[in-house]
Amino acid sequence: MCDIKINESRQVEDNAEEKEEEKDWVAAKADFENLQTNKPRPPKPKNAVTVAVSSRTLFKMKAERLVYETEGVESYVAYQVEHENEPLKPGPAFPFVKALMTVNSRLRELYPDGEELFDIVLMTNNHAQVGVRLINSINHYGTPAFGFIQNCADLLTILNFFFSDLTIERFCMTGGKSPIGYLKAYMTNLYLSKDAEKVTEAIDEGIAAATMFMRDTENDLCDNQLRVAFDGDAVLFSDESEIIVKQSGLDSFFEHEKKFENKPLAQGPLKCFLEALGKLQRKFYAKNERLDCPIRTFLVTARSAASSGARVLKTLRSWGLEIDEALFLAGAPKGPLLQKIKPHIYFDDEMFHIEGAKELGTISAHVPYGIGQKYHKGKLIEQPKKE
């Protein structure tokens, strides 16, 4: 009987301690959230549109990559530490990330306490020691560091980025391990990398992802509006219709699309990102800012409008999504039109279109999804024979 009373007494004490610890945690959390700072806080992941970028997409790291591949990881880390006060040059995702920050600035003007914002996460398998150079580079473009000015080109770079801070507070440095497992934990809406295998792995996990490519020539981009262009089939939509084109030809495709015009296409890997963009666009529409919205979306598809365009537009309507401009090219090259649009990023599933776009100065991202990965310029890629 005495033992029972002792056990009950201990349980009461344990419960009291747990409640006290919970109170302490709640109080500590409240104190942290009440801390005053002039820097905007990152939004809560559940409210944000989270874009994860690798270090090699945000910055040019060609020389550093060469050290890693030829001399190994120890020499690579030592090289980064030795050069950590030298800011890295902007990479293919840099203009896109800067444009996201511009949208955030507008959102904070309209909704000072709002948390429906873009949240950028630097997702890299770099060693933590390399993080110092990455942080220094981000701070360099966030707050002009005049100590880095060595010539007119450096001064021009600073002036170009002066009015739109590069702010990235969330880092994930995995020390050589794949960062893919962390994407869901960060509630990632889009993952951009230079590593096609990691991108494919992310898509297989249901996360919108693409492989970034550096454009061959520099074109001026809009500095007050984020412009995002999407291909249709195997990007926003599934590859179900593209399979028919590849296997049975255009006539069968046109017949199929006419027959199933009122049946929505299944979603593709980037549909959820378009949905996230639409959520933020509606924040501007609610403030009567539709005509001055800093987000603009484009559908750039090889489909013909009359023969197969209706199903695409009806699919978007059935999803409750809007696209600002829909361009049906009927098989014409996409590069020249994209050159006029000047998107901060263009998503396509076929490398043929990616190559044509980046040659004319478009920042392009390959979505390795669907039957298009088995073809190049319309021809089936021969697979190596199994022995």
Coordinates of C-alpha atoms in Angstrom, one line a residue, residues 5-365:
K5 CA 1.2 5.9 -2.5
I6 CA 4.9 6.6 -3.2
N7 CA 4.4 5.7 -6.9
E8 CA 1.3 8.0 -7.1
S9 CA 3.2 10.8 -5.4
R10 CA 6.1 10.5 -7.9
Q11 CA 3.7 10.5 -10.9
V12 CA 2.1 13.7 -9.5
E13 CA 5.5 15.3 -9.2
D14 CA 6.5 14.2 -12.7
N15 CA 3.3 15.6 -14.2
A16 CA 3.9 18.9 -12.3
E17 CA 7.4 19.1 -13.6
E18 CA 6.2 18.4 -17.2
K19 CA 3.6 21.2 -16.9
E20 CA 6.3 23.6 -15.5
E21 CA 8.6 22.7 -18.4
E22 CA 5.8 23.4 -20.8
K23 CA 5.1 26.8 -19.2
D24 CA 8.8 27.6 -19.5
W25 CA 8.9 26.6 -23.1
V26 CA 5.8 28.7 -23.9
A27 CA 7.3 31.7 -22.1
A28 CA 10.7 31.3 -23.8
K29 CA 8.9 31.1 -27.2
A30 CA 6.8 34.2 -26.5
D31 CA 10.0 36.1 -25.4
F32 CA 11.7 35.2 -28.6
E33 CA 8.8 36.2 -30.8
N34 CA 8.6 39.5 -28.9
L35 CA 12.2 40.4 -29.5
Q36 CA 12.5 43.6 -31.5
T37 CA 14.6 43.8 -34.6
N38 CA 14.8 46.0 -37.7
K39 CA 15.4 43.0 -40.0
P40 CA 12.2 41.2 -41.2
R41 CA 11.7 37.8 -39.6
P42 CA 11.5 34.8 -41.8
P43 CA 7.9 33.7 -42.1
K44 CA 6.6 30.4 -40.5
P45 CA 7.1 27.6 -43.1
K46 CA 3.4 26.6 -42.9
N47 CA 2.4 30.1 -44.2
A48 CA 5.3 30.7 -46.6
V49 CA 6.1 29.8 -50.2
T50 CA 9.4 28.1 -49.6
V51 CA 12.1 28.0 -52.3
A52 CA 15.2 25.9 -51.6
V53 CA 18.2 26.7 -53.7
S54 CA 21.6 25.0 -53.8
S55 CA 24.8 27.0 -53.4
R56 CA 25.8 26.2 -57.0
T57 CA 22.6 27.7 -58.4
L58 CA 22.7 30.8 -56.3
F59 CA 26.4 31.4 -57.0
K60 CA 28.9 30.6 -59.7
M61 CA 31.2 28.0 -58.2
K62 CA 32.9 26.6 -61.3
A63 CA 36.5 27.0 -60.0
E64 CA 35.6 25.7 -56.6
R65 CA 33.9 22.7 -58.1
L66 CA 37.0 21.9 -60.2
V67 CA 39.1 21.9 -56.9
Y68 CA 36.6 19.5 -55.4
E69 CA 36.6 17.1 -58.4
T70 CA 40.4 17.1 -59.0
E71 CA 41.8 17.4 -55.4
G72 CA 39.1 16.1 -53.1
V73 CA 36.9 17.5 -50.3
E74 CA 39.7 18.5 -47.9
S75 CA 41.4 20.7 -50.5
Y76 CA 38.0 22.1 -51.5
V77 CA 37.1 23.1 -47.9
A78 CA 40.6 24.6 -47.5
Y79 CA 40.2 26.6 -50.7
Q80 CA 36.8 28.0 -49.6
V81 CA 38.2 29.0 -46.2
E82 CA 41.2 30.6 -47.8
H83 CA 38.9 32.7 -50.1
E84 CA 36.0 33.2 -47.6
N85 CA 36.3 37.0 -47.8
E86 CA 36.0 37.0 -51.6
P87 CA 32.3 37.1 -52.5
L88 CA 31.1 34.6 -55.0
K89 CA 29.7 35.8 -58.3
P90 CA 25.9 35.5 -58.9
G91 CA 24.8 32.1 -60.4
P92 CA 21.7 31.2 -62.5
A93 CA 19.2 31.3 -59.7
F94 CA 20.4 34.7 -58.3
P95 CA 18.1 37.0 -60.4
F96 CA 15.2 34.8 -59.6
V97 CA 15.9 34.9 -55.8
K98 CA 16.3 38.7 -56.0
A99 CA 12.9 39.0 -57.8
L100 CA 11.4 36.9 -54.9
M101 CA 12.8 39.5 -52.5
T102 CA 11.2 42.3 -54.5
V103 CA 7.8 40.6 -54.2
N104 CA 8.3 40.2 -50.5
S105 CA 9.0 44.0 -50.1
R106 CA 5.7 44.8 -51.8
L107 CA 3.8 42.2 -49.7
R108 CA 5.3 43.7 -46.5
E109 CA 4.1 47.2 -47.6
L110 CA 0.6 45.9 -48.0
Y111 CA 0.6 43.4 -45.1
P112 CA 3.1 44.6 -42.5
D113 CA 2.3 41.6 -40.2
G114 CA 1.6 39.1 -42.9
E115 CA 3.5 35.8 -43.2
E116 CA 2.4 34.7 -46.7
L117 CA 5.8 35.5 -48.2
F118 CA 8.5 33.8 -50.1
D119 CA 11.0 32.1 -47.8
I120 CA 14.4 31.2 -49.3
V121 CA 16.4 28.3 -47.9
L122 CA 20.0 27.7 -49.0
M123 CA 20.0 23.9 -49.3
T124 CA 23.5 22.5 -49.8
N125 CA 25.6 19.5 -49.1
N126 CA 28.5 21.7 -48.4
H127 CA 30.6 21.4 -45.2
A128 CA 29.7 23.8 -42.5
Q129 CA 33.1 25.5 -42.8
V130 CA 32.1 26.6 -46.3
G131 CA 29.1 28.3 -44.8
V132 CA 31.2 31.4 -43.8
R133 CA 32.0 32.2 -47.4
L134 CA 28.3 31.6 -48.4
I135 CA 27.2 33.9 -45.6
N136 CA 29.7 36.6 -46.5
S137 CA 28.6 36.4 -50.2
I138 CA 24.9 36.8 -49.2
N139 CA 25.7 39.7 -46.9
H140 CA 27.8 41.3 -49.7
Y141 CA 24.8 41.4 -52.0
G142 CA 22.4 42.2 -49.2
T143 CA 24.3 45.2 -47.8
P144 CA 26.9 46.8 -50.2
A145 CA 30.4 45.9 -49.0
F146 CA 32.5 48.7 -50.4
G147 CA 35.7 47.0 -49.3
F148 CA 35.2 44.6 -52.2
I149 CA 35.3 47.3 -54.9
Q150 CA 38.3 46.8 -57.1
N151 CA 37.1 48.1 -60.4
C152 CA 34.1 49.6 -62.3
A153 CA 32.5 46.2 -62.8
D154 CA 32.4 45.6 -59.0
L155 CA 30.8 49.1 -58.5
L156 CA 28.2 48.4 -61.2
T157 CA 27.3 45.1 -59.5
I158 CA 26.8 46.9 -56.2
L159 CA 24.6 49.6 -57.7
N160 CA 22.5 47.1 -59.5
F161 CA 21.6 45.2 -56.3
F162 CA 21.6 48.2 -53.9
F163 CA 17.8 48.6 -53.7
S164 CA 16.8 45.0 -53.2
D165 CA 18.5 43.2 -50.4
L166 CA 19.5 39.5 -50.7
T167 CA 18.2 38.1 -47.4
I168 CA 18.6 34.4 -46.7
E169 CA 18.4 33.5 -43.1
R170 CA 17.7 29.7 -43.4
F171 CA 20.6 27.5 -44.2
C172 CA 20.8 23.7 -44.4
M173 CA 24.4 22.5 -44.8
T174 CA 24.6 18.7 -44.7
G175 CA 28.4 18.0 -44.9
G176 CA 28.4 15.8 -47.9
K177 CA 25.1 14.1 -47.3
S178 CA 22.1 14.5 -49.7
P179 CA 19.9 17.4 -48.6
I180 CA 16.8 15.8 -50.2
G181 CA 15.5 14.4 -46.9
Y182 CA 15.3 18.0 -45.4
L183 CA 13.1 19.4 -48.2
K184 CA 9.9 18.1 -46.7
A185 CA 10.9 19.2 -43.2
Y186 CA 11.2 22.7 -44.6
M187 CA 7.8 22.3 -46.4
T188 CA 9.5 23.2 -49.7
N189 CA 7.4 24.4 -52.6
L190 CA 10.3 24.5 -55.1
Y191 CA 13.8 23.1 -55.2
L192 CA 16.5 24.3 -57.6
S193 CA 19.8 22.6 -58.0
K194 CA 22.6 21.9 -60.5
D195 CA 22.5 18.2 -59.7
A196 CA 20.0 16.4 -62.0
E197 CA 20.0 13.3 -59.8
K198 CA 18.9 15.2 -56.7
V199 CA 16.2 17.0 -58.7
T200 CA 14.8 13.7 -60.0
E201 CA 14.9 12.4 -56.4
A202 CA 12.9 15.4 -55.2
I203 CA 10.3 15.1 -58.0
D204 CA 9.9 11.4 -57.0
E205 CA 9.2 12.6 -53.5
G206 CA 6.4 14.9 -54.8
I207 CA 8.4 18.1 -54.6
A208 CA 8.5 20.6 -57.5
A209 CA 12.1 20.7 -58.6
A210 CA 14.3 21.6 -61.6
T211 CA 17.9 21.6 -62.7
M212 CA 19.2 25.2 -63.3
F213 CA 21.3 26.2 -66.3
M214 CA 23.4 29.4 -66.8
R215 CA 22.2 31.4 -69.8
D216 CA 24.8 31.8 -72.6
T217 CA 24.2 35.6 -73.0
E218 CA 23.1 38.3 -70.5
N219 CA 19.7 40.0 -71.1
D220 CA 18.2 42.8 -68.9
L221 CA 15.4 41.5 -66.7
C222 CA 12.5 43.3 -65.2
D223 CA 13.5 44.7 -61.8
N224 CA 10.0 45.3 -60.3
Q225 CA 8.1 42.2 -61.4
L226 CA 8.8 38.5 -60.9
R227 CA 8.2 36.7 -64.3
V228 CA 7.9 32.9 -64.3
A229 CA 7.3 31.0 -67.5
F230 CA 6.2 27.4 -67.7
D231 CA 5.9 24.8 -70.4
G232 CA 2.7 22.8 -70.3
D233 CA 2.9 19.0 -70.8
A234 CA 5.2 17.2 -68.3
V235 CA 5.7 20.4 -66.4
L236 CA 2.3 21.9 -65.2
F237 CA 0.4 18.9 -66.6
S238 CA 1.3 15.2 -66.7
D239 CA 2.9 13.7 -69.8
E240 CA -0.2 11.7 -70.7
S241 CA -0.8 13.7 -73.9
E242 CA 2.9 13.9 -74.8
I243 CA 3.1 10.1 -74.7
I244 CA 0.5 10.0 -77.5
V245 CA 2.5 12.6 -79.6
K246 CA 5.7 10.6 -79.2
Q247 CA 4.2 7.2 -79.8
S248 CA 1.4 7.8 -82.3
G249 CA 2.0 11.2 -83.9
L250 CA 0.3 14.5 -84.1
D251 CA -2.9 13.4 -85.7
S252 CA -3.7 10.9 -83.0
F253 CA -2.8 13.6 -80.4
F254 CA -5.2 16.1 -81.9
E255 CA -8.0 13.5 -82.0
H256 CA -7.3 12.5 -78.4
E257 CA -7.3 16.1 -77.1
K258 CA -10.6 16.9 -78.9
K259 CA -12.2 13.8 -77.5
F260 CA -11.1 14.6 -74.0
E261 CA -11.3 18.3 -74.2
N262 CA -13.6 18.5 -71.1
K263 CA -11.5 16.1 -69.0
P264 CA -8.9 17.9 -67.0
L265 CA -5.3 16.7 -67.5
A266 CA -3.6 15.2 -64.5
Q267 CA -1.2 17.5 -62.6
G268 CA 2.5 17.7 -63.4
P269 CA 5.4 18.3 -61.1
L270 CA 5.3 22.1 -61.2
K271 CA 1.5 22.5 -60.8
C272 CA 1.9 23.1 -57.0
F273 CA 4.4 25.9 -57.5
L274 CA 2.0 27.7 -59.9
E275 CA -0.7 27.2 -57.3
A276 CA 1.6 28.8 -54.7
L277 CA 2.3 31.8 -57.0
G278 CA -1.4 32.2 -57.5
K279 CA -1.9 32.3 -53.7
L280 CA 0.5 35.3 -53.4
Q281 CA -1.0 37.0 -56.5
R282 CA -4.4 37.0 -54.9
K283 CA -2.9 38.9 -51.9
F284 CA -2.3 41.8 -54.4
Y285 CA -5.7 41.4 -56.1
A286 CA -7.4 41.8 -52.7
K287 CA -5.8 45.2 -52.4
N288 CA -6.9 46.2 -55.9
E289 CA -3.3 45.8 -57.2
R290 CA -4.1 43.4 -60.0
L291 CA -2.8 45.8 -62.7
D292 CA 0.3 46.5 -60.7
C293 CA 0.9 42.9 -59.4
P294 CA 4.7 42.2 -59.1
I295 CA 4.1 38.5 -60.1
R296 CA 3.4 37.5 -63.7
T297 CA 3.0 34.0 -65.0
F298 CA 3.3 32.7 -68.6
L299 CA 2.4 29.4 -70.3
V300 CA 4.7 28.8 -73.2
T301 CA 3.7 25.6 -75.0
A302 CA 4.4 23.9 -78.3
R303 CA 0.7 23.0 -78.5
S304 CA -1.5 24.5 -81.2
A305 CA -4.3 26.7 -79.9
A306 CA -7.1 25.6 -82.2
S307 CA -6.2 21.9 -82.3
S308 CA -5.3 21.3 -78.6
G309 CA -5.3 24.5 -76.6
A310 CA -8.8 24.3 -75.1
R311 CA -8.1 21.3 -72.9
V312 CA -5.1 23.1 -71.3
L313 CA -7.1 26.2 -70.5
K314 CA -10.1 24.2 -69.2
T315 CA -7.7 22.2 -67.0
L316 CA -6.3 25.4 -65.4
R317 CA -9.9 26.6 -64.9
S318 CA -10.9 23.3 -63.2
W319 CA -8.0 23.7 -60.8
G320 CA -9.0 27.2 -60.0
L321 CA -5.7 28.6 -61.3
E322 CA -5.1 31.6 -63.5
I323 CA -2.2 32.1 -65.9
D324 CA -1.5 35.7 -67.0
E325 CA -0.4 35.0 -70.5
A326 CA -0.9 31.8 -72.6
L327 CA 1.3 31.4 -75.7
F328 CA 0.6 28.6 -78.1
L329 CA 3.5 28.2 -80.5
A330 CA 2.3 25.3 -82.7
G331 CA 5.7 23.8 -82.8
A332 CA 7.7 27.1 -83.4
P333 CA 10.9 27.6 -81.5
K334 CA 10.4 29.0 -78.0
G335 CA 13.7 30.9 -77.6
P336 CA 12.8 34.1 -79.6
L337 CA 9.5 34.5 -77.7
L338 CA 11.1 33.9 -74.3
Q339 CA 13.7 36.5 -75.3
K340 CA 10.9 39.0 -75.4
I341 CA 9.2 37.8 -72.2
K342 CA 12.5 37.9 -70.2
P343 CA 11.4 35.6 -67.4
H344 CA 13.5 35.2 -64.3
I345 CA 13.1 31.5 -64.8
Y346 CA 11.6 29.2 -67.5
F347 CA 10.7 25.6 -66.8
D348 CA 10.7 23.0 -69.6
D349 CA 10.9 19.2 -69.6
E350 CA 12.8 18.9 -72.9
M351 CA 16.5 19.8 -73.1
F352 CA 16.1 20.8 -76.8
H353 CA 13.9 23.8 -75.6
I354 CA 16.2 24.5 -72.7
E355 CA 19.2 24.7 -75.0
G356 CA 17.4 27.0 -77.4
A357 CA 16.2 29.3 -74.6
K358 CA 19.5 29.7 -72.8
E359 CA 21.4 30.4 -76.1
L360 CA 19.2 33.5 -76.4
G361 CA 19.7 34.7 -72.8
T362 CA 16.8 33.0 -70.9
I363 CA 17.4 31.6 -67.5
S364 CA 16.2 28.1 -67.9
A365 CA 15.4 25.2 -65.6

